[in-house]
Amino acid sequence: MTAAAKRERPYDRVQTAHKAIKIKKQNLEESKKIAEALKLSEVAARVLAARGFTLGADLDSFMNPTLKDGLPDPQKLKNLDKACELIQEIIAAKKGIAICCDFDVDGLSGGAQVHHFFKSIGVHSQVFVPDRFEDGYGLNEKMIQTIAAEKFGLLLTVDYGTTNIKELNQARKLGLKTIVVDHHHVGEIKTPADVFINPNQKGCGFAKKVLSAAGLAWYLIAGLKKHLPEAASVDPKSYLDLACLGTICDMVPLIGANRVIAKRGLELLGSTTRPGLMALKNVSGVRDRVTCSDVGFGMGPRLNAAGRMVHGSVVIDLLTTSDSNVSTKVAQRLNKLNVERQDTEARVKECALEQIRQRGHLPAGLVVWDKDFHTGVVGIVAQRIVENFYRPTVVLGVDTDGVYKGSVRGIKGFNVVEALTAVGEHLIKYGGHEGAGGLSVEESRLDDFAEAFIRECEVRLEKLGGPAAEADTEVNLSEVDLKLVEEFQKFAPFGMGNPNPQLLVKNLRVLEVKVLKDTHLKTTLTDGKRFINGLMWRQTSHPALVAGAHVNVVCRPDSSTYNGRTEVVANLQAIESTAAPKE
C-alpha cells in the first residue's frame, strides 16, 4: 500500500476522534494579582488563575517545590515504621533481602533504589524480576521457591504484591517474612503480608494516594535512614534521580509530592554520576538539562523495552552497575531493543486497526486480539488506539495454550479497574488502576468478554462527553513568542495533573498543510500579520485543516531549533473550523 493510500483510508478520516474545544473559567481579577506579585506576563498569570491558583502557600509551593515543605512526613505513611522495624530485625539476624519488582520503569527504578541503599550499608540484597512471557505480572511460585532456597530472610515487593494472596501465603509457609510496597488497587481480601504499604489501603491515603511505586520506595529509604544506625550517612536526596524515572513514566499526577520528586529528581538526573543513567542519557540523545519529555519519550521507552522484548533484569543490570563499560554495552542493547519494540508495535497496531476497520462501525469499547500479537507491546498499542478513536481499548495476544493475555487503556472519566471488575466473571484474572490494567482470559471466552466489555463501556460512556481539549486561556498570536515559552518552563515538570499550558488562538487562516514521514501533520497558520508553524502528532489528516480555511486552535507553544534558528512552534491539540473574520 502506498503512503498516499494509507493517508486516505476512509476509516482513518471518519472514525479518528477529533477533539472539541473548551476553555477554562477565567479569573482575571486573581490573574492580575498573580502577575504583579510574581512578575509574570498576563498570559502566564491567566493560566495559573484558570487552574485554580490564588496568591498563597499553594502557589508558592507550586512555583518553588522544595523537599522540606513540599513532601508529606514519612511518619504519615501507614506501616512504614513496621517495615523499617522488620528490616532492622532481618539485618540483625544477618539474613539477605530479596527485592521483587515489576518489569516496567516504575518497578525497576524502585527496586534499583532499594538495592542501591542496602548495598551502601553493607546488607546483602538481590533483585528478582518476573519474566513477562513465562511468569506474567507479579509474584510467582518459582521466584518464591528460589528466594527461599537461597536462604533469604525477607521478600520485599516493589510495584506489585497487593493481589498476590496465594503467593504471599506460600512465602509465609516457606519461612519468609514479607513486605509489600505497592500503589495499585486494593481489593476486599486482606493481604497475608507481614507488612503492607499501599496508600490505597484503608486508614492511609498518604500523599493523596497518587505516589508511584518508585516514590514509595524512596519514602522507604527515607524511613530506613531514621531507623538504621548504619544508614546515618545516607542522603535520601541522592536517590531522586532514580525515583523520578518511575514517577514520570508511570504517569501518576505530577502534583504534590510527585511534583517535588519529579522536579528535584530531574535536576539531579541532569548531573547524575551513575554510570547506567549516564549511558542511558547518551543513547537517548539527552544532554545537560533533563526534561519530563526526555524521560517520558526518550529514556523511559528504552528502559521499558527490556521487559517488553526480553527480560526486565537487563535494566537492573544498567541501573545498579558501577562499571562504565558494562553500562555502555547494556544501554546500547536497550537502544536496539527499543527499535525492535517500535517495529513490533507498528505491526501489531496495523493489524489491530485492520480488525477495527472490518467491523464497519465503532462500538463504545474496542477489543481486538490475535494469536500473533506480541504481548510485550499490547499496552502501547491499546494506548495508540485510544488516542486514535477515543474509546476504552483492550488488546490481547496469546499467553499460553488456550489463554490470552492483554492490556486495557481507558479514557478520561473511565475507571479501568471498575470496568474489569464488572465483567470479571469472564476473566481468569485482572488488575491495575484507574487509567490502565491487565487481564487474562480463556480463548473460549474471548467473544463473551468482548461483548460484556462493550456493553459495560456503553453504560459508562453515556455519562461521559466526547474528547475535548481544554484551553487555559485565550491569546492573540502576537502573545505567543519565545519569551512566553521560556516563562512556561517555570511551571514544569509537566505531565498528568499538570499538563503543558494550552492556549486558544482564534481566527487563523490555513496557508498550507503537509504530511511528515507519513505520520504527522504540519501546517502554516496566520492571523494576517504573523505566521506560526503548527504540528499535529500521529495524525495524517484533519477535516478542518484545508488550505484557505479559517480555524480556531488549541495549542501548546514549544520552541524548535533548526540550522541555528530558534522559533515558536504550535503543538496542535485541537482544531475547529470557523467562519472567515469580517474585515
XYZ file of C-alpha atoms in Angstrom:
583
model
C 0.000 0.000 0.000
C 1.395 3.416 -0.933
C 1.891 6.189 1.604
C -0.840 8.213 -0.103
C -3.277 5.297 0.097
C -2.513 4.847 3.773
C -3.282 8.510 4.397
C -6.642 8.263 2.665
C -8.131 5.166 4.307
C -11.774 6.051 4.953
C -11.880 4.672 8.489
C -8.964 6.948 9.465
C -10.858 10.014 8.199
C -14.294 9.106 9.504
C -13.543 7.426 12.814
C -10.474 9.175 14.162
C -11.554 11.121 17.243
C -11.181 14.879 16.809
C -11.280 16.920 19.988
C -13.796 19.636 20.662
C -12.526 22.950 22.019
C -13.331 24.169 25.515
C -11.852 26.912 27.671
C -11.477 27.002 31.429
C -13.313 29.553 33.514
C -11.206 32.693 33.676
C -10.360 34.580 36.867
C -8.985 37.851 35.554
C -9.041 39.622 38.903
C -6.838 36.978 40.526
C -4.571 36.716 37.478
C -3.736 40.433 37.746
C -2.672 39.914 41.362
C -0.551 36.901 40.412
C 1.118 38.745 37.526
C 2.045 41.663 39.747
C 3.220 39.613 42.738
C 5.245 37.033 40.788
C 6.300 39.357 37.947
C 4.744 37.109 35.314
C 3.213 38.003 31.962
C -0.559 38.402 31.811
C -0.854 35.182 29.776
C 1.153 33.090 32.260
C -0.776 34.555 35.193
C -4.111 33.813 33.486
C -3.048 30.183 33.052
C -2.304 29.839 36.773
C -5.544 31.538 37.807
C -7.566 29.347 35.423
C -6.010 26.290 37.083
C -7.382 27.414 40.425
C -4.304 29.063 41.914
C -4.551 32.127 44.112
C -1.799 34.018 45.895
C -0.705 31.997 48.897
C 1.159 28.912 50.116
C -0.159 26.519 47.450
C 1.035 28.765 44.633
C 4.370 29.376 46.372
C 4.847 25.610 46.712
C 3.929 25.071 43.055
C 6.367 27.686 41.784
C 9.162 26.564 44.097
C 8.615 22.946 45.197
C 11.072 22.061 47.959
C 11.863 18.814 49.718
C 11.430 20.461 53.093
C 7.997 21.989 52.549
C 6.610 20.031 49.590
C 6.765 16.458 50.873
C 4.450 14.868 53.442
C 6.052 13.494 56.615
C 7.177 9.851 56.104
C 5.694 9.041 59.511
C 2.236 9.519 57.977
C 2.762 6.604 55.571
C 0.867 3.728 57.160
C 3.071 0.791 58.221
C 6.334 2.479 57.224
C 7.639 2.170 60.783
C 6.665 -1.502 60.879
C 8.511 -2.131 57.615
C 11.638 -0.411 58.952
C 11.494 -2.404 62.194
C 11.148 -5.711 60.323
C 14.062 -4.845 58.026
C 16.098 -3.948 61.102
C 15.365 -7.405 62.533
C 16.374 -9.110 59.291
C 19.642 -7.177 59.186
C 20.362 -8.000 62.836
C 19.822 -11.693 62.048
C 22.355 -11.301 59.174
C 19.892 -12.533 56.577
C 19.604 -11.340 52.998
C 16.790 -9.326 51.432
C 15.151 -10.337 48.136
C 13.723 -7.354 46.253
C 10.959 -8.417 43.853
C 9.963 -5.666 41.421
C 7.853 -5.265 38.313
C 9.324 -5.231 34.795
C 8.281 -1.657 33.961
C 10.162 1.578 34.692
C 8.288 2.219 37.926
C 9.060 -1.159 39.448
C 12.612 -1.325 38.107
C 13.614 2.165 39.263
C 12.016 1.469 42.658
C 13.796 -1.868 43.005
C 17.117 -0.352 41.926
C 16.819 2.351 44.599
C 16.286 -0.125 47.412
C 19.080 -2.369 46.155
C 21.498 0.591 45.979
C 20.536 1.581 49.514
C 21.135 -1.873 51.011
C 24.408 -2.181 49.121
C 25.544 1.197 50.521
C 25.079 -0.013 54.122
C 26.613 -3.439 53.540
C 23.398 -5.505 53.546
C 23.136 -8.412 51.117
C 20.245 -7.969 48.664
C 19.311 -9.232 45.237
C 16.715 -8.028 42.728
C 14.286 -10.520 41.196
C 12.215 -9.519 38.154
C 9.479 -11.770 36.733
C 9.634 -12.799 33.091
C 6.697 -11.128 31.341
C 6.280 -14.082 28.961
C 6.911 -17.061 31.259
C 5.821 -15.727 34.655
C 3.423 -12.903 33.908
C 2.813 -9.972 36.238
C 3.534 -10.061 39.969
C 4.935 -12.663 42.323
C 5.123 -16.263 41.181
C 5.789 -19.586 42.881
C 9.051 -20.258 41.041
C 10.512 -16.944 42.213
C 9.464 -17.563 45.818
C 10.936 -21.077 45.833
C 14.245 -19.721 44.536
C 14.313 -16.989 47.194
C 13.575 -19.485 49.979
C 16.154 -21.979 48.656
C 18.828 -19.270 48.659
C 18.117 -18.597 52.363
C 16.922 -15.007 52.103
C 15.152 -13.822 55.229
C 12.865 -11.196 53.693
C 10.889 -10.885 50.469
C 10.205 -7.215 49.632
C 7.966 -6.373 46.676
C 8.018 -3.105 44.760
C 5.113 -2.212 42.407
C 3.071 -5.363 42.946
C 2.021 -7.779 45.663
C -1.334 -6.282 46.661
C -3.271 -9.030 44.850
C -0.702 -11.845 45.268
C -2.564 -13.521 48.137
C -1.704 -17.097 47.144
C 1.988 -16.362 46.569
C 2.401 -14.444 49.836
C 0.854 -17.353 51.727
C 3.346 -19.651 50.019
C 6.225 -17.393 51.093
C 4.995 -17.479 54.668
C 4.843 -21.315 54.633
C 8.447 -21.378 53.398
C 9.537 -19.241 56.363
C 9.968 -15.933 54.561
C 8.988 -12.604 56.062
C 7.230 -10.345 53.532
C 6.812 -6.612 52.930
C 4.616 -5.333 50.113
C 5.302 -1.835 48.727
C 2.667 -1.115 46.100
C 0.268 1.550 44.815
C -2.314 -0.461 42.891
C -5.996 -1.012 43.607
C -6.720 -2.657 46.971
C -9.496 -5.259 46.980
C -11.564 -6.695 49.801
C -9.302 -9.670 50.603
C -6.844 -8.909 53.387
C -3.200 -9.369 52.457
C -1.181 -12.020 54.320
C 1.984 -9.885 54.055
C 3.756 -9.195 57.332
C 3.821 -5.507 56.412
C 1.612 -3.845 53.796
C 2.485 -0.407 52.415
C -0.072 0.938 49.954
C -1.598 4.444 50.120
C -4.867 3.000 48.802
C -5.451 0.806 51.854
C -7.985 1.816 54.484
C -6.648 4.261 57.035
C -3.846 5.580 54.846
C -4.436 7.946 51.915
C -0.794 9.085 52.088
C 0.188 11.818 49.599
C -3.369 11.895 48.201
C -2.941 8.253 47.073
C -1.032 9.257 43.925
C 2.572 8.195 44.624
C 4.270 5.858 42.173
C 5.959 2.698 43.430
C 9.319 4.399 42.829
C 8.145 7.253 45.054
C 7.107 4.808 47.765
C 10.487 3.071 47.511
C 12.120 6.452 48.044
C 9.995 7.003 51.153
C 11.047 3.575 52.427
C 14.683 4.659 52.142
C 13.891 7.913 53.947
C 12.264 5.912 56.742
C 15.143 3.437 56.962
C 17.647 6.264 57.333
C 15.950 7.236 60.594
C 15.712 3.655 61.901
C 19.097 2.192 60.978
C 22.271 3.450 62.699
C 24.347 2.148 59.783
C 22.403 4.448 57.431
C 23.290 7.658 59.257
C 25.462 8.893 56.392
C 22.945 8.033 53.664
C 21.326 11.003 51.905
C 17.861 10.054 50.569
C 18.037 13.002 48.159
C 20.757 11.153 46.244
C 18.158 8.586 45.094
C 15.818 11.099 43.500
C 17.388 10.629 40.047
C 16.043 7.067 40.111
C 12.790 7.914 41.887
C 11.818 10.475 39.259
C 12.040 7.868 36.477
C 9.132 5.817 37.801
C 7.239 8.915 38.886
C 7.280 10.328 35.354
C 6.972 7.102 33.349
C 4.125 5.599 35.384
C 2.013 8.647 34.540
C 0.988 9.464 38.087
C -0.301 13.032 38.572
C 2.621 15.456 38.848
C 1.153 17.307 41.788
C 2.116 17.499 45.456
C 4.816 15.020 46.436
C 5.108 13.690 42.878
C 5.860 17.178 41.587
C 8.647 17.619 44.129
C 10.148 14.193 43.385
C 9.966 14.790 39.633
C 11.370 18.334 39.703
C 14.223 17.681 42.117
C 14.892 14.304 40.529
C 15.203 15.811 37.056
C 17.682 18.357 38.401
C 19.774 15.532 39.884
C 19.416 13.457 36.726
C 20.998 16.253 34.754
C 24.254 15.877 36.706
C 23.981 12.220 37.757
C 27.193 10.255 38.153
C 25.536 6.835 37.989
C 27.218 5.055 35.035
C 23.949 3.436 33.951
C 21.997 6.666 33.820
C 24.848 8.472 32.084
C 24.968 5.767 29.394
C 21.183 5.782 29.057
C 21.138 9.546 28.591
C 23.799 9.208 25.938
C 21.949 6.638 23.781
C 18.706 8.605 24.249
C 20.307 11.826 22.994
C 19.697 13.611 26.311
C 22.140 16.354 27.191
C 22.564 18.663 30.176
C 19.164 19.773 31.483
C 16.742 16.839 31.532
C 13.009 17.369 30.988
C 9.931 15.220 31.545
C 9.776 14.704 27.782
C 13.351 13.399 27.776
C 12.388 10.806 30.381
C 8.905 10.006 29.083
C 9.764 9.759 25.386
C 13.498 9.034 25.382
C 14.851 7.247 28.423
C 11.641 5.595 29.607
C 10.796 3.689 26.401
C 14.308 2.262 26.307
C 14.027 1.059 29.907
C 10.606 -0.444 29.203
C 11.860 -2.139 26.034
C 13.757 -4.785 28.015
C 10.691 -6.102 29.842
C 8.593 -5.900 26.677
C 11.027 -7.713 24.391
C 13.345 -9.895 26.552
C 13.619 -9.513 30.349
C 13.462 -6.593 32.763
C 16.556 -7.771 34.634
C 18.605 -6.112 31.869
C 17.518 -2.759 33.289
C 18.554 -3.726 36.806
C 21.993 -4.514 35.375
C 22.086 -0.999 33.918
C 20.782 0.898 36.939
C 22.923 -0.873 39.531
C 26.299 -1.299 37.818
C 29.287 0.811 38.786
C 31.195 -0.202 35.636
C 31.020 2.357 32.814
C 31.971 -0.245 30.192
C 29.150 -2.529 31.281
C 26.686 0.352 31.374
C 27.605 1.439 27.833
C 27.029 -2.059 26.445
C 23.732 -2.510 28.279
C 22.469 0.928 27.210
C 23.310 0.136 23.583
C 21.435 -3.137 23.893
C 18.392 -1.325 25.290
C 18.549 1.079 22.375
C 18.425 -1.814 19.894
C 15.598 -3.468 21.820
C 13.645 -0.234 21.639
C 13.967 -0.177 17.848
C 12.684 -3.761 17.769
C 9.833 -2.737 20.054
C 8.880 0.128 17.733
C 8.811 -2.173 14.693
C 6.776 -4.791 16.557
C 4.374 -2.160 17.869
C 3.809 -0.813 14.343
C 2.936 -4.280 13.002
C 0.541 -5.077 15.839
C -1.114 -1.668 15.618
C -1.683 -2.006 11.874
C -3.280 -5.430 12.341
C -5.458 -4.122 15.190
C -6.633 -1.181 13.082
C -7.497 -3.555 10.254
C -9.695 -5.562 12.626
C -11.483 -2.370 13.653
C -11.975 -1.349 10.005
C -13.512 -4.698 9.096
C -16.254 -4.213 11.677
C -17.596 -1.261 9.749
C -18.675 0.613 12.876
C -17.158 1.983 16.058
C -18.569 0.426 19.249
C -18.369 2.061 22.682
C -15.400 -0.128 23.599
C -12.798 -1.830 21.435
C -11.494 -5.368 21.987
C -9.020 -6.838 19.489
C -6.943 -9.999 19.667
C -4.753 -12.177 17.521
C -2.550 -15.191 18.180
C 0.388 -13.334 16.611
C 0.103 -10.190 18.749
C 3.299 -9.719 20.773
C 2.143 -9.447 24.397
C 5.048 -7.146 25.227
C 3.572 -4.281 23.189
C -0.196 -4.743 23.581
C -0.356 -1.997 26.226
C 1.283 0.575 23.974
C -0.918 -0.425 21.051
C -4.035 -0.114 23.226
C -2.952 3.422 24.135
C -2.374 4.332 20.482
C -5.855 3.091 19.570
C -7.367 5.134 22.400
C -5.582 8.206 21.037
C -6.979 7.436 17.594
C -10.606 6.637 18.398
C -11.156 7.817 21.991
C -12.653 4.510 23.097
C -11.605 2.276 26.027
C -9.480 -0.392 24.355
C -8.350 -3.944 25.109
C -5.603 -5.594 23.052
C -4.735 -9.270 23.654
C -2.209 -11.824 22.448
C -1.565 -15.477 23.250
C -0.127 -16.148 26.694
C -0.235 -19.948 26.972
C -2.260 -22.623 25.202
C -5.892 -21.644 25.413
C -5.224 -18.389 27.291
C -4.918 -14.826 26.013
C -3.240 -12.022 27.944
C -3.679 -8.336 27.317
C -3.801 -4.740 28.415
C -6.583 -2.180 28.796
C -6.345 1.578 28.412
C -9.156 3.953 29.275
C -10.279 7.498 28.556
C -10.871 10.447 30.867
C -13.502 9.582 33.474
C -13.483 5.847 32.657
C -12.209 3.703 35.549
C -10.489 0.661 34.036
C -10.383 -1.449 37.213
C -14.070 -0.832 37.918
C -14.965 -1.835 34.352
C -12.888 -5.027 34.548
C -14.465 -5.876 37.888
C -17.915 -5.539 36.313
C -17.015 -8.148 33.663
C -14.748 -10.211 35.917
C -16.850 -13.377 35.521
C -15.355 -13.764 32.033
C -11.737 -13.352 33.160
C -9.117 -15.598 34.737
C -7.518 -12.639 36.495
C -7.193 -8.886 36.166
C -5.743 -5.841 37.941
C -4.448 -2.316 37.518
C -5.610 1.171 38.399
C -7.976 3.844 37.105
C -6.297 4.536 33.771
C -4.806 1.173 32.806
C -4.977 -2.513 33.609
C -4.051 -6.042 32.621
C -6.075 -9.216 32.229
C -6.056 -12.874 31.242
C -8.971 -14.648 29.569
C -9.571 -18.137 28.218
C -9.662 -18.285 24.426
C -13.130 -19.831 24.553
C -14.422 -16.791 26.497
C -12.986 -14.058 24.254
C -16.226 -13.318 22.412
C -18.249 -13.309 25.625
C -15.746 -10.999 27.289
C -15.694 -8.632 24.305
C -19.490 -8.374 24.271
C -19.640 -7.797 28.035
C -16.869 -5.192 27.928
C -18.556 -3.279 25.109
C -21.880 -3.305 26.992
C -20.118 -2.012 30.109
C -18.496 0.742 28.027
C -21.883 1.708 26.584
C -23.266 2.243 30.073
C -20.255 4.198 31.276
C -19.735 6.319 28.163
C -23.303 7.624 28.317
C -22.202 9.660 31.330
C -19.041 10.968 29.657
C -18.588 13.581 26.984
C -16.515 13.180 23.859
C -12.818 14.036 23.579
C -12.027 17.681 24.226
C -9.020 19.945 24.543
C -9.479 22.451 27.339
C -7.570 25.692 26.846
C -6.231 27.512 29.891
C -6.803 30.922 28.323
C -7.311 32.706 25.002
C -4.447 34.645 23.401
C -3.586 36.594 20.287
C -0.900 35.197 18.030
C 1.246 38.226 18.900
C 1.436 36.959 22.507
C 2.834 33.552 21.527
C 6.591 34.072 21.469
C 9.813 32.508 22.734
C 9.678 34.591 25.907
C 6.317 33.025 26.782
C 7.624 29.508 26.068
C 10.536 30.170 28.409
C 8.213 31.590 31.055
C 6.026 28.483 30.949
C 9.069 26.392 31.908
C 8.659 27.794 35.413
C 5.529 25.625 35.647
C 7.425 22.420 34.750
C 7.676 19.483 35.179
C 4.653 18.754 33.022
C 2.633 15.576 32.922
C -0.590 14.101 34.239
C -2.219 16.510 36.680
C -0.018 19.353 35.459
C -0.165 19.454 31.656
C 1.676 21.938 29.486
C -0.213 25.238 29.210
C -2.846 25.062 26.470
C -3.684 28.252 24.581
C -6.723 29.066 22.448
C -5.973 31.137 19.339
C -8.938 32.128 17.194
C -9.451 33.186 13.587
C -6.298 31.835 11.954
C -6.079 31.096 8.245
C -4.539 27.853 6.997
C -1.829 28.597 4.429
C -0.614 25.068 3.710
C -0.787 21.504 5.044
C 1.869 18.792 4.720
C 2.259 15.210 5.933
C 5.630 14.450 7.532
C 7.063 10.943 7.342
C 3.598 9.534 6.558
C 2.812 10.020 10.241
C 2.417 13.651 11.346
C 0.707 16.801 10.057
C 2.453 20.127 9.604
C 0.580 23.318 8.802
C 1.357 27.017 8.496
C -1.159 29.380 10.123
C -1.516 33.167 10.027
C -3.590 35.913 11.615
C -2.892 38.145 8.615
C 0.195 39.737 10.150
C 2.124 36.942 11.823
C 2.832 33.325 10.958
C 3.337 30.180 13.021
C 4.021 26.558 12.101
C 1.716 24.010 13.713
C 2.320 20.285 14.256
C -0.224 17.541 14.942
C 1.484 14.329 16.041
C 0.448 10.830 14.929
C -2.320 12.151 12.711
C -2.244 12.390 8.924
C -5.463 14.316 8.282
C -7.949 16.646 9.944
C -11.222 17.831 8.338
C -10.637 21.449 9.375
C -7.072 21.616 8.065
C -7.521 22.671 4.454
C -5.513 25.374 2.706
C -7.503 28.619 2.719
C -9.803 27.580 5.585
C -10.173 29.565 8.809
C -9.754 27.790 12.142
C -9.624 28.147 15.902
C -6.887 26.088 17.533
C -5.840 24.942 20.974
C -2.086 24.597 21.053
C 0.881 24.049 23.297
C 3.638 26.516 22.378
C 7.069 24.923 22.023
C 10.434 26.055 20.702
C 12.218 24.422 17.788
C 15.773 24.996 16.593
C 16.825 24.255 13.014
C 20.020 25.392 11.279
C 20.840 27.593 14.244
C 17.485 29.397 14.187
C 15.022 29.009 17.064
C 11.327 29.711 16.562
C 7.997 29.051 18.243
C 6.041 26.008 17.071
C 2.385 25.355 17.916
C 1.853 21.777 19.069
C -1.788 21.451 17.977
C -4.148 19.764 20.430
C -7.492 20.591 18.758
C -8.736 22.382 15.655
C -12.201 23.581 14.680
C -13.477 25.294 11.550
C -14.722 28.847 11.842
C -16.060 31.497 9.506
C -13.642 33.950 7.945
C -13.359 37.089 10.111
C -15.186 40.158 8.819
C -12.927 42.869 7.523
